[in-house]
Amino acid sequence: MQTLHLKVDPDNPNPKIIEIAAALIREGETVAFPTETVYGVGANGLDEKAVRNVFKAKGRPLNNPLLMHVMSWEQASSLVTDISEEVLLLVNRFWPGPLTLVARANDKVPPLVTAGLPTVGLRMPDHRVALDLIKAAGVPVAATSANLSGRPSSTSARHVLKDLNGRIAGVLDAGSTGWGIESTILDITRPPFTILRPGAVSRERLEEVLPGLIAATKPGAEERSRLRAAHYRPDARVIPVKPGENLAQLAQAEAARGKRVGVVVVGDQELPTLVDLVVVINGGSAEYGRRLYEIFRLADSRKIEYLFMEIPEETGLGVAVADRIYEAARR
Ligand code: TXA
Ligand code: MG
């Protein structure tokens, strides 16, 4: 399959280019597109055969559900049941934006999208290109991050093509994504609403809207273990280092054994010598999140064997960054 590379202006995409991609969606093909978090790859979410192509392109196991990407709350609510007043407060505050809501699915949603679960993840991306695409396609788009299964998410069309060239029908290329880290996934099926995956909307921001109604991830919850089935993992062995531990010394010791070593540190501090890759994060967790997957891919291209990564302070966006680093470290 030849993958069409369709360049568009992120703020004012050419409707003719959008229509080329939308027509592919309507024909049951797979298209990658930018969102405000990472690139997604999706297909007509109401057509089971089309949805199957998304799993095939990514090599994604069929038991790992996709998210329904929508262009309005109206479209989202046509797919689910039992929406409470509290949920509407979240939608008003955070949509469009990086908050995915897991709600009870109705029978319009093909079981393949939800991997047989009674619930479906609803996501309205805050990106003009994604919204225009979904609108022009005229259907909700069942999508997932645009990477090969088990690889880091893609924050540019270059990453998408590296993983999926020849495996998808097209990619809308609008440059780099904003947040760089995926949406927050919130289970709204019963109170308190549970964060299944920390992401670009922090727990603190959710609690501003619904004080006392937001619970952190329940370790061991069934949904959570499903999330853990496909984690983000570069080739390098990732070693999380807590602030206060001597990262420079740990890295130096590995380098002295002849290993190819990379380090990622937060702010001003002692740097190890003799290592093969040094990344310094000066802009806090926002910058760390934005650069995280690029750093994983860079480490791979430099053939790094051990990547020592400082864990940022675990508040706000730092919770999501820390989560992705710990996931990457799991073997
Ligand atoms: O920011 C994002 O959320 C990006 C952009 C492209 O929208 N999408 C994304 O999709 O990260 P994906 O498939 O890589 O991650 C979605 C996660 C998966 O781990 C999946 O298991 C989980 O959401 N998920 C999907 N439906 C679910 C459900 N009904 N209950 C629990 N978890 C669900
Ligand atoms: Mg993913």
mmCIF file of C-alpha atoms and ligand atoms in Angstrom:
data_model
loop_
_atom_site.group_PDB
_atom_site.id
_atom_site.type_symbol
_atom_site.label_atom_id
_atom_site.label_comp_id
_atom_site.label_asym_id
_atom_site.label_seq_id
_atom_site.Cartn_x
_atom_site.Cartn_y
_atom_site.Cartn_z
ATOM 1 C CA MET A 1 0.000 0.000 0.000
ATOM 2 C CA GLN A 2 1.252 3.471 -0.927
ATOM 3 C CA THR A 3 0.812 5.870 2.026
ATOM 4 C CA LEU A 4 -0.374 9.327 0.884
ATOM 5 C CA HIS A 5 1.579 12.089 2.612
ATOM 6 C CA LEU A 6 -0.849 15.036 2.875
ATOM 7 C CA LYS A 7 0.644 18.288 4.215
ATOM 8 C CA VAL A 8 -1.773 20.748 5.814
ATOM 9 C CA ASP A 9 -1.660 24.013 7.716
ATOM 10 C CA PRO A 10 -2.459 23.167 11.372
ATOM 11 C CA ASP A 11 -4.504 26.350 11.899
ATOM 12 C CA ASN A 12 -6.233 26.638 8.558
ATOM 13 C CA PRO A 13 -6.209 23.279 6.756
ATOM 14 C CA ASN A 14 -7.115 23.243 3.070
ATOM 15 C CA PRO A 15 -10.608 21.656 2.836
ATOM 16 C CA LYS A 16 -9.623 19.886 -0.408
ATOM 17 C CA ILE A 17 -6.789 18.056 1.336
ATOM 18 C CA ILE A 18 -9.023 17.230 4.317
ATOM 19 C CA GLU A 19 -11.587 15.834 1.875
ATOM 20 C CA ILE A 20 -9.009 13.461 0.351
ATOM 21 C CA ALA A 21 -8.390 12.001 3.804
ATOM 22 C CA ALA A 22 -12.098 11.994 4.708
ATOM 23 C CA ALA A 23 -12.928 10.086 1.513
ATOM 24 C CA LEU A 24 -10.356 7.443 2.479
ATOM 25 C CA ILE A 25 -12.071 7.102 5.882
ATOM 26 C CA ARG A 26 -15.472 6.726 4.218
ATOM 27 C CA GLU A 27 -14.019 4.039 1.926
ATOM 28 C CA GLY A 28 -12.955 1.997 4.959
ATOM 29 C CA GLU A 29 -9.249 2.903 4.811
ATOM 30 C CA THR A 30 -6.955 3.969 7.663
ATOM 31 C CA VAL A 31 -5.667 7.544 8.006
ATOM 32 C CA ALA A 32 -3.231 9.082 10.496
ATOM 33 C CA PHE A 33 -3.894 12.598 11.747
ATOM 34 C CA PRO A 34 -2.506 15.082 14.275
ATOM 35 C CA THR A 35 -4.185 15.800 17.603
ATOM 36 C CA GLU A 36 -3.135 18.186 20.374
ATOM 37 C CA THR A 37 -1.485 15.248 22.194
ATOM 38 C CA VAL A 38 0.092 12.774 19.742
ATOM 39 C CA TYR A 39 -0.709 11.571 16.201
ATOM 40 C CA GLY A 40 -3.612 9.136 15.909
ATOM 41 C CA VAL A 41 -4.434 6.534 13.276
ATOM 42 C CA GLY A 42 -8.067 5.735 12.700
ATOM 43 C CA ALA A 43 -10.877 4.476 10.508
ATOM 44 C CA ASN A 44 -14.674 4.679 10.246
ATOM 45 C CA GLY A 45 -15.697 3.798 13.809
ATOM 46 C CA LEU A 46 -19.093 2.460 12.741
ATOM 47 C CA ASP A 47 -17.657 0.007 10.185
ATOM 48 C CA GLU A 48 -16.214 -3.099 11.813
ATOM 49 C CA LYS A 49 -14.240 -4.053 8.707
ATOM 50 C CA ALA A 50 -12.584 -0.629 8.614
ATOM 51 C CA VAL A 51 -11.818 -0.801 12.334
ATOM 52 C CA ARG A 52 -10.083 -4.135 11.805
ATOM 53 C CA ASN A 53 -7.631 -2.375 9.451
ATOM 54 C CA VAL A 54 -6.465 -0.120 12.301
ATOM 55 C CA PHE A 55 -5.503 -3.132 14.429
ATOM 56 C CA LYS A 56 -3.801 -4.725 11.417
ATOM 57 C CA ALA A 57 -1.773 -1.606 10.556
ATOM 58 C CA LYS A 58 -0.430 -1.267 14.119
ATOM 59 C CA GLY A 59 -0.041 -4.944 14.853
ATOM 60 C CA ARG A 60 -2.288 -4.224 17.845
ATOM 61 C CA PRO A 61 -3.794 -7.151 19.735
ATOM 62 C CA LEU A 62 -7.576 -7.314 19.201
ATOM 63 C CA ASN A 63 -8.210 -7.279 22.964
ATOM 64 C CA ASN A 64 -6.926 -3.691 23.316
ATOM 65 C CA PRO A 65 -9.793 -1.234 22.613
ATOM 66 C CA LEU A 66 -9.658 1.901 20.433
ATOM 67 C CA LEU A 67 -10.995 5.369 21.320
ATOM 68 C CA MET A 68 -13.924 6.925 19.461
ATOM 69 C CA HIS A 69 -12.727 10.301 18.198
ATOM 70 C CA VAL A 70 -15.616 12.720 17.745
ATOM 71 C CA MET A 71 -16.118 16.294 16.592
ATOM 72 C CA SER A 72 -18.884 17.263 19.035
ATOM 73 C CA TRP A 73 -20.504 16.282 22.316
ATOM 74 C CA GLU A 74 -23.646 15.532 20.333
ATOM 75 C CA GLN A 75 -21.789 12.919 18.283
ATOM 76 C CA ALA A 76 -20.205 11.459 21.427
ATOM 77 C CA SER A 77 -23.463 11.202 23.331
ATOM 78 C CA SER A 78 -25.028 9.281 20.427
ATOM 79 C CA LEU A 79 -22.653 6.404 21.279
ATOM 80 C CA VAL A 80 -23.214 6.026 25.034
ATOM 81 C CA THR A 81 -25.827 5.779 27.795
ATOM 82 C CA ASP A 82 -26.162 7.030 31.394
ATOM 83 C CA ILE A 83 -24.492 10.449 31.262
ATOM 84 C CA SER A 84 -24.699 12.377 34.541
ATOM 85 C CA GLU A 85 -24.723 16.132 35.216
ATOM 86 C CA GLU A 86 -21.164 15.920 36.561
ATOM 87 C CA VAL A 87 -19.947 14.552 33.250
ATOM 88 C CA LEU A 88 -21.445 17.542 31.463
ATOM 89 C CA LEU A 89 -19.422 19.842 33.725
ATOM 90 C CA LEU A 90 -16.250 18.044 32.611
ATOM 91 C CA VAL A 91 -17.248 18.225 28.964
ATOM 92 C CA ASN A 92 -17.973 21.953 29.220
ATOM 93 C CA ARG A 93 -14.648 22.634 30.840
ATOM 94 C CA PHE A 94 -12.290 20.287 28.963
ATOM 95 C CA TRP A 95 -13.735 19.556 25.526
ATOM 96 C CA PRO A 96 -12.360 19.809 22.978
ATOM 97 C CA GLY A 97 -9.203 18.739 24.784
ATOM 98 C CA PRO A 98 -7.016 15.935 26.111
ATOM 99 C CA LEU A 99 -9.559 14.275 28.406
ATOM 100 C CA THR A 100 -10.915 10.893 27.267
ATOM 101 C CA LEU A 101 -14.141 9.791 28.954
ATOM 102 C CA VAL A 102 -14.843 6.073 29.380
ATOM 103 C CA ALA A 103 -18.622 5.621 29.393
ATOM 104 C CA ARG A 104 -21.104 2.787 28.889
ATOM 105 C CA ALA A 105 -21.365 2.070 25.149
ATOM 106 C CA ASN A 106 -24.685 1.610 23.354
ATOM 107 C CA ASP A 107 -25.285 -0.865 20.519
ATOM 108 C CA LYS A 108 -24.165 1.602 17.816
ATOM 109 C CA VAL A 109 -20.560 0.925 18.846
ATOM 110 C CA PRO A 110 -19.075 -2.154 17.129
ATOM 111 C CA PRO A 111 -17.703 -4.649 19.695
ATOM 112 C CA LEU A 112 -14.343 -4.624 17.905
ATOM 113 C CA VAL A 113 -13.835 -0.948 18.886
ATOM 114 C CA THR A 114 -14.310 -1.715 22.592
ATOM 115 C CA ALA A 115 -12.655 -5.146 22.424
ATOM 116 C CA GLY A 116 -15.885 -6.554 23.816
ATOM 117 C CA LEU A 117 -15.941 -4.268 26.893
ATOM 118 C CA PRO A 118 -19.285 -2.723 27.898
ATOM 119 C CA THR A 119 -17.584 0.710 27.824
ATOM 120 C CA VAL A 120 -16.108 2.977 25.152
ATOM 121 C CA GLY A 121 -13.530 5.780 25.365
ATOM 122 C CA LEU A 122 -14.747 9.113 23.947
ATOM 123 C CA ARG A 123 -12.230 11.687 22.796
ATOM 124 C CA MET A 124 -12.749 15.096 21.194
ATOM 125 C CA PRO A 125 -9.317 16.334 20.133
ATOM 126 C CA ASP A 126 -8.487 20.029 20.357
ATOM 127 C CA HIS A 127 -6.906 20.180 16.902
ATOM 128 C CA ARG A 128 -8.430 21.838 13.887
ATOM 129 C CA VAL A 129 -7.147 19.165 11.463
ATOM 130 C CA ALA A 130 -8.569 16.271 13.499
ATOM 131 C CA LEU A 131 -11.918 17.995 13.985
ATOM 132 C CA ASP A 132 -12.209 18.949 10.289
ATOM 133 C CA LEU A 133 -11.357 15.380 9.290
ATOM 134 C CA ILE A 134 -13.997 13.814 11.557
ATOM 135 C CA LYS A 135 -16.570 16.366 10.420
ATOM 136 C CA ALA A 136 -15.840 15.779 6.727
ATOM 137 C CA ALA A 137 -15.864 11.994 7.158
ATOM 138 C CA GLY A 138 -19.327 12.281 8.737
ATOM 139 C CA VAL A 139 -18.661 9.426 11.180
ATOM 140 C CA PRO A 140 -16.882 8.983 14.507
ATOM 141 C CA VAL A 141 -13.308 7.844 13.900
ATOM 142 C CA ALA A 142 -12.085 4.874 15.941
ATOM 143 C CA ALA A 143 -8.429 5.643 16.519
ATOM 144 C CA THR A 144 -5.353 4.957 18.588
ATOM 145 C CA SER A 145 -1.877 6.442 18.786
ATOM 146 C CA ALA A 146 -0.113 6.202 15.396
ATOM 147 C CA ASN A 147 2.791 3.916 16.255
ATOM 148 C CA LEU A 148 3.551 0.233 15.848
ATOM 149 C CA SER A 149 2.079 -1.617 18.830
ATOM 150 C CA GLY A 150 4.395 -1.406 21.860
ATOM 151 C CA ARG A 151 6.462 1.481 20.433
ATOM 152 C CA PRO A 152 6.507 5.092 21.627
ATOM 153 C CA SER A 153 3.662 7.301 20.374
ATOM 154 C CA SER A 154 4.345 9.595 17.401
ATOM 155 C CA THR A 155 4.619 13.342 17.886
ATOM 156 C CA SER A 156 5.311 14.129 14.211
ATOM 157 C CA ALA A 157 4.320 12.749 10.799
ATOM 158 C CA ARG A 158 7.934 11.679 10.358
ATOM 159 C CA HIS A 159 7.528 9.306 13.322
ATOM 160 C CA VAL A 160 4.206 8.083 11.913
ATOM 161 C CA LEU A 161 5.801 7.253 8.569
ATOM 162 C CA LYS A 162 8.809 5.595 10.200
ATOM 163 C CA ASP A 163 6.437 3.131 11.899
ATOM 164 C CA LEU A 164 3.484 2.890 9.515
ATOM 165 C CA ASN A 165 4.621 3.807 5.964
ATOM 166 C CA GLY A 166 3.028 1.324 3.569
ATOM 167 C CA ARG A 167 0.690 0.052 6.298
ATOM 168 C CA ILE A 168 -1.876 2.911 6.258
ATOM 169 C CA ALA A 169 -3.618 4.737 3.391
ATOM 170 C CA GLY A 170 -2.578 8.271 4.328
ATOM 171 C CA VAL A 171 -1.239 10.711 6.877
ATOM 172 C CA LEU A 172 -2.308 14.316 7.412
ATOM 173 C CA ASP A 173 0.918 16.112 8.283
ATOM 174 C CA ALA A 174 0.486 19.311 10.306
ATOM 175 C CA GLY A 175 3.894 19.333 12.011
ATOM 176 C CA SER A 176 4.639 18.531 15.634
ATOM 177 C CA THR A 177 1.907 17.920 18.187
ATOM 178 C CA GLY A 178 1.480 20.228 21.203
ATOM 179 C CA TRP A 179 1.380 18.230 24.429
ATOM 180 C CA GLY A 180 3.441 15.281 23.235
ATOM 181 C CA ILE A 181 1.860 13.078 25.887
ATOM 182 C CA GLU A 182 -1.491 11.290 25.517
ATOM 183 C CA SER A 183 -4.875 12.301 26.881
ATOM 184 C CA THR A 184 -5.972 11.600 30.428
ATOM 185 C CA ILE A 185 -8.373 8.640 30.503
ATOM 186 C CA LEU A 186 -11.174 8.981 33.046
ATOM 187 C CA ASP A 187 -13.702 6.249 33.880
ATOM 188 C CA ILE A 188 -17.042 8.041 34.345
ATOM 189 C CA THR A 189 -19.209 4.930 34.652
ATOM 190 C CA ARG A 190 -19.528 5.302 38.423
ATOM 191 C CA PRO A 191 -18.473 7.852 41.066
ATOM 192 C CA PRO A 192 -15.843 8.557 42.125
ATOM 193 C CA PHE A 193 -14.550 8.933 38.569
ATOM 194 C CA THR A 194 -11.264 7.043 38.250
ATOM 195 C CA ILE A 195 -8.193 8.134 36.314
ATOM 196 C CA LEU A 196 -7.219 5.034 34.311
ATOM 197 C CA ARG A 197 -4.282 6.744 32.610
ATOM 198 C CA PRO A 198 -2.764 10.038 33.794
ATOM 199 C CA GLY A 199 -2.308 12.427 30.879
ATOM 200 C CA ALA A 200 -2.323 15.979 29.645
ATOM 201 C CA VAL A 201 -5.167 17.075 31.954
ATOM 202 C CA SER A 202 -3.867 16.779 35.508
ATOM 203 C CA ARG A 203 -5.812 15.379 38.442
ATOM 204 C CA GLU A 204 -5.610 18.816 40.069
ATOM 205 C CA ARG A 205 -7.422 20.403 37.110
ATOM 206 C CA LEU A 206 -10.157 17.732 37.181
ATOM 207 C CA GLU A 207 -10.627 18.285 40.903
ATOM 208 C CA GLU A 208 -11.132 22.001 40.374
ATOM 209 C CA VAL A 209 -14.314 21.071 38.485
ATOM 210 C CA LEU A 210 -15.415 18.073 40.590
ATOM 211 C CA PRO A 211 -13.917 18.389 44.081
ATOM 212 C CA GLY A 212 -13.800 15.059 45.913
ATOM 213 C CA LEU A 213 -15.125 13.142 42.914
ATOM 214 C CA ILE A 214 -11.844 12.161 41.209
ATOM 215 C CA ALA A 215 -9.941 9.013 42.211
ATOM 216 C CA ALA A 216 -6.413 8.101 41.159
ATOM 217 C CA THR A 217 -5.681 4.896 39.265
ATOM 218 C CA LYS A 218 -6.682 1.774 41.161
ATOM 219 C CA PRO A 219 -3.732 -0.536 40.708
ATOM 220 C CA GLY A 220 -4.887 -3.954 39.577
ATOM 221 C CA ALA A 221 -8.231 -2.736 38.229
ATOM 222 C CA GLU A 222 -9.208 -4.731 35.170
ATOM 223 C CA GLU A 223 -9.236 -1.689 32.900
ATOM 224 C CA ARG A 224 -5.872 -0.670 34.231
ATOM 225 C CA SER A 225 -4.279 -4.017 33.462
ATOM 226 C CA ARG A 226 -5.691 -3.727 29.966
ATOM 227 C CA LEU A 227 -3.942 -0.371 29.680
ATOM 228 C CA ARG A 228 -0.741 -1.986 30.816
ATOM 229 C CA ALA A 229 -0.925 -4.636 28.112
ATOM 230 C CA ALA A 230 0.507 -2.258 25.529
ATOM 231 C CA HIS A 231 3.100 0.016 27.018
ATOM 232 C CA TYR A 232 5.599 2.445 25.651
ATOM 233 C CA ARG A 233 9.047 0.969 25.362
ATOM 234 C CA PRO A 234 12.164 2.058 23.516
ATOM 235 C CA ASP A 235 14.914 -0.453 22.655
ATOM 236 C CA ALA A 236 17.089 1.035 25.389
ATOM 237 C CA ARG A 237 16.680 -0.248 28.912
ATOM 238 C CA VAL A 238 15.060 2.629 30.808
ATOM 239 C CA ILE A 239 16.202 3.219 34.385
ATOM 240 C CA PRO A 240 13.991 5.641 36.362
ATOM 241 C CA VAL A 241 15.958 7.729 38.854
ATOM 242 C CA LYS A 242 14.225 9.566 41.696
ATOM 243 C CA PRO A 243 15.264 13.163 42.411
ATOM 244 C CA GLY A 244 17.973 13.074 45.044
ATOM 245 C CA GLU A 245 19.517 9.813 43.790
ATOM 246 C CA ASN A 246 22.882 10.302 42.144
ATOM 247 C CA LEU A 247 22.004 9.883 38.487
ATOM 248 C CA ALA A 248 25.400 11.057 37.249
ATOM 249 C CA GLN A 249 27.202 8.436 39.307
ATOM 250 C CA LEU A 250 24.860 5.587 38.268
ATOM 251 C CA ALA A 251 25.224 6.488 34.596
ATOM 252 C CA GLN A 252 28.969 6.903 34.862
ATOM 253 C CA ALA A 253 29.340 3.421 36.351
ATOM 254 C CA GLU A 254 27.483 1.837 33.419
ATOM 255 C CA ALA A 255 29.505 3.858 30.890
ATOM 256 C CA ALA A 256 32.716 2.731 32.565
ATOM 257 C CA ARG A 257 31.646 -0.857 31.829
ATOM 258 C CA GLY A 258 31.641 0.020 28.142
ATOM 259 C CA LYS A 259 27.862 0.348 27.747
ATOM 260 C CA ARG A 260 26.218 2.968 25.540
ATOM 261 C CA VAL A 261 24.528 5.237 28.056
ATOM 262 C CA GLY A 262 22.049 8.117 27.819
ATOM 263 C CA VAL A 263 20.811 10.430 30.549
ATOM 264 C CA VAL A 264 17.818 12.724 30.878
ATOM 265 C CA VAL A 265 18.005 15.193 33.739
ATOM 266 C CA VAL A 266 15.680 17.894 35.028
ATOM 267 C CA GLY A 267 17.157 21.352 35.537
ATOM 268 C CA ASP A 268 20.664 22.367 36.499
ATOM 269 C CA GLN A 269 22.834 19.645 37.936
ATOM 270 C CA GLU A 270 26.007 17.642 37.691
ATOM 271 C CA LEU A 271 26.279 15.835 34.346
ATOM 272 C CA PRO A 272 28.156 12.581 33.806
ATOM 273 C CA THR A 273 31.037 12.563 31.342
ATOM 274 C CA LEU A 274 31.705 9.716 28.877
ATOM 275 C CA VAL A 275 28.026 9.081 28.154
ATOM 276 C CA ASP A 276 26.619 8.966 24.607
ATOM 277 C CA LEU A 277 23.503 11.109 25.003
ATOM 278 C CA VAL A 278 22.660 13.931 27.394
ATOM 279 C CA VAL A 279 19.262 15.657 27.480
ATOM 280 C CA VAL A 280 18.577 18.477 29.940
ATOM 281 C CA ILE A 281 14.964 19.459 30.608
ATOM 282 C CA ASN A 282 14.762 23.104 31.680
ATOM 283 C CA GLY A 283 11.095 23.844 31.015
ATOM 284 C CA GLY A 284 9.515 21.653 33.694
ATOM 285 C CA SER A 285 7.107 18.777 33.112
ATOM 286 C CA ALA A 286 5.431 20.470 30.145
ATOM 287 C CA GLU A 287 8.723 20.363 28.241
ATOM 288 C CA TYR A 288 9.471 16.849 29.522
ATOM 289 C CA GLY A 289 6.097 15.620 28.239
ATOM 290 C CA ARG A 290 6.511 17.315 24.884
ATOM 291 C CA ARG A 291 9.964 15.789 24.301
ATOM 292 C CA LEU A 292 9.547 12.369 25.945
ATOM 293 C CA TYR A 293 8.793 10.204 22.898
ATOM 294 C CA GLU A 294 11.308 12.073 20.736
ATOM 295 C CA ILE A 295 13.912 11.265 23.402
ATOM 296 C CA PHE A 296 12.964 7.556 23.313
ATOM 297 C CA ARG A 297 13.306 7.519 19.536
ATOM 298 C CA LEU A 298 16.580 9.465 19.686
ATOM 299 C CA ALA A 299 17.969 6.976 22.198
ATOM 300 C CA ASP A 300 17.070 4.153 19.803
ATOM 301 C CA SER A 301 18.706 5.853 16.822
ATOM 302 C CA ARG A 302 21.881 6.375 18.903
ATOM 303 C CA LYS A 303 21.804 2.700 19.916
ATOM 304 C CA ILE A 304 21.667 3.590 23.607
ATOM 305 C CA GLU A 305 21.624 0.487 25.844
ATOM 306 C CA TYR A 306 20.878 2.135 29.194
ATOM 307 C CA LEU A 307 18.780 5.295 29.442
ATOM 308 C CA PHE A 308 18.820 6.883 32.906
ATOM 309 C CA MET A 309 15.794 9.150 33.282
ATOM 310 C CA GLU A 310 15.147 11.497 36.150
ATOM 311 C CA ILE A 311 11.583 11.285 37.461
ATOM 312 C CA PRO A 312 10.069 14.788 37.644
ATOM 313 C CA GLU A 313 8.168 15.971 40.683
ATOM 314 C CA GLU A 314 4.941 13.916 40.659
ATOM 315 C CA THR A 315 2.374 16.699 40.651
ATOM 316 C CA GLY A 316 0.354 18.137 37.748
ATOM 317 C CA LEU A 317 1.686 17.003 34.374
ATOM 318 C CA GLY A 318 4.649 15.383 36.170
ATOM 319 C CA VAL A 319 2.352 12.475 37.148
ATOM 320 C CA ALA A 320 1.776 11.574 33.491
ATOM 321 C CA VAL A 321 5.458 11.950 32.590
ATOM 322 C CA ALA A 322 6.488 9.734 35.519
ATOM 323 C CA ASP A 323 3.827 7.163 34.531
ATOM 324 C CA ARG A 324 5.237 6.898 30.980
ATOM 325 C CA ILE A 325 8.812 6.559 32.261
ATOM 326 C CA TYR A 326 7.838 3.771 34.691
ATOM 327 C CA GLU A 327 5.894 2.036 31.897
ATOM 328 C CA ALA A 328 8.897 2.276 29.586
ATOM 329 C CA ALA A 329 11.043 0.726 32.316
ATOM 330 C CA ARG A 330 8.808 -2.334 32.723
ATOM 331 C CA ARG A 331 10.122 -5.493 31.025
HETATM 332 O O1 TXA B 1 -4.206 11.365 23.356
HETATM 333 C C1 TXA B 1 -4.666 10.254 23.079
HETATM 334 O O2 TXA B 1 -5.480 9.666 23.829
HETATM 335 C C2 TXA B 1 -4.226 9.595 21.781
HETATM 336 C C3 TXA B 1 -4.721 10.442 20.597
HETATM 337 C C4 TXA B 1 -4.343 9.835 19.276
HETATM 338 O O3 TXA B 1 -6.104 10.605 20.699
HETATM 339 N N1 TXA B 1 -4.735 8.261 21.692
HETATM 340 C C5 TXA B 1 -4.227 7.221 22.392
HETATM 341 O O4 TXA B 1 -4.792 6.002 22.057
HETATM 342 O O5 TXA B 1 -3.343 7.352 23.200
HETATM 343 P P1 TXA B 1 -4.169 4.610 22.537
HETATM 344 O O6 TXA B 1 -4.985 3.584 21.881
HETATM 345 O O7 TXA B 1 -2.730 4.566 22.253
HETATM 346 O O8 TXA B 1 -4.430 4.617 24.060
HETATM 347 C C6 TXA B 1 -5.760 4.491 24.539
HETATM 348 C C7 TXA B 1 -5.762 3.615 25.740
HETATM 349 C C8 TXA B 1 -5.365 2.189 25.441
HETATM 350 O O9 TXA B 1 -4.385 1.790 26.364
HETATM 351 C C9 TXA B 1 -6.649 1.373 25.662
HETATM 352 O O10 TXA B 1 -6.392 0.122 26.264
HETATM 353 C C10 TXA B 1 -7.429 2.269 26.604
HETATM 354 O O11 TXA B 1 -7.104 3.573 26.211
HETATM 355 N N2 TXA B 1 -8.871 2.096 26.451
HETATM 356 C C11 TXA B 1 -9.593 2.230 25.335
HETATM 357 N N3 TXA B 1 -10.896 1.970 25.571
HETATM 358 C C12 TXA B 1 -11.000 1.689 26.880
HETATM 359 C C13 TXA B 1 -12.081 1.334 27.745
HETATM 360 N N4 TXA B 1 -13.322 1.219 27.300
HETATM 361 N N5 TXA B 1 -11.803 1.113 29.058
HETATM 362 C C14 TXA B 1 -10.544 1.232 29.525
HETATM 363 N N6 TXA B 1 -9.466 1.563 28.756
HETATM 364 C C15 TXA B 1 -9.701 1.782 27.448
HETATM 365 MG MG MG B 2 -0.823 4.111 22.329
#
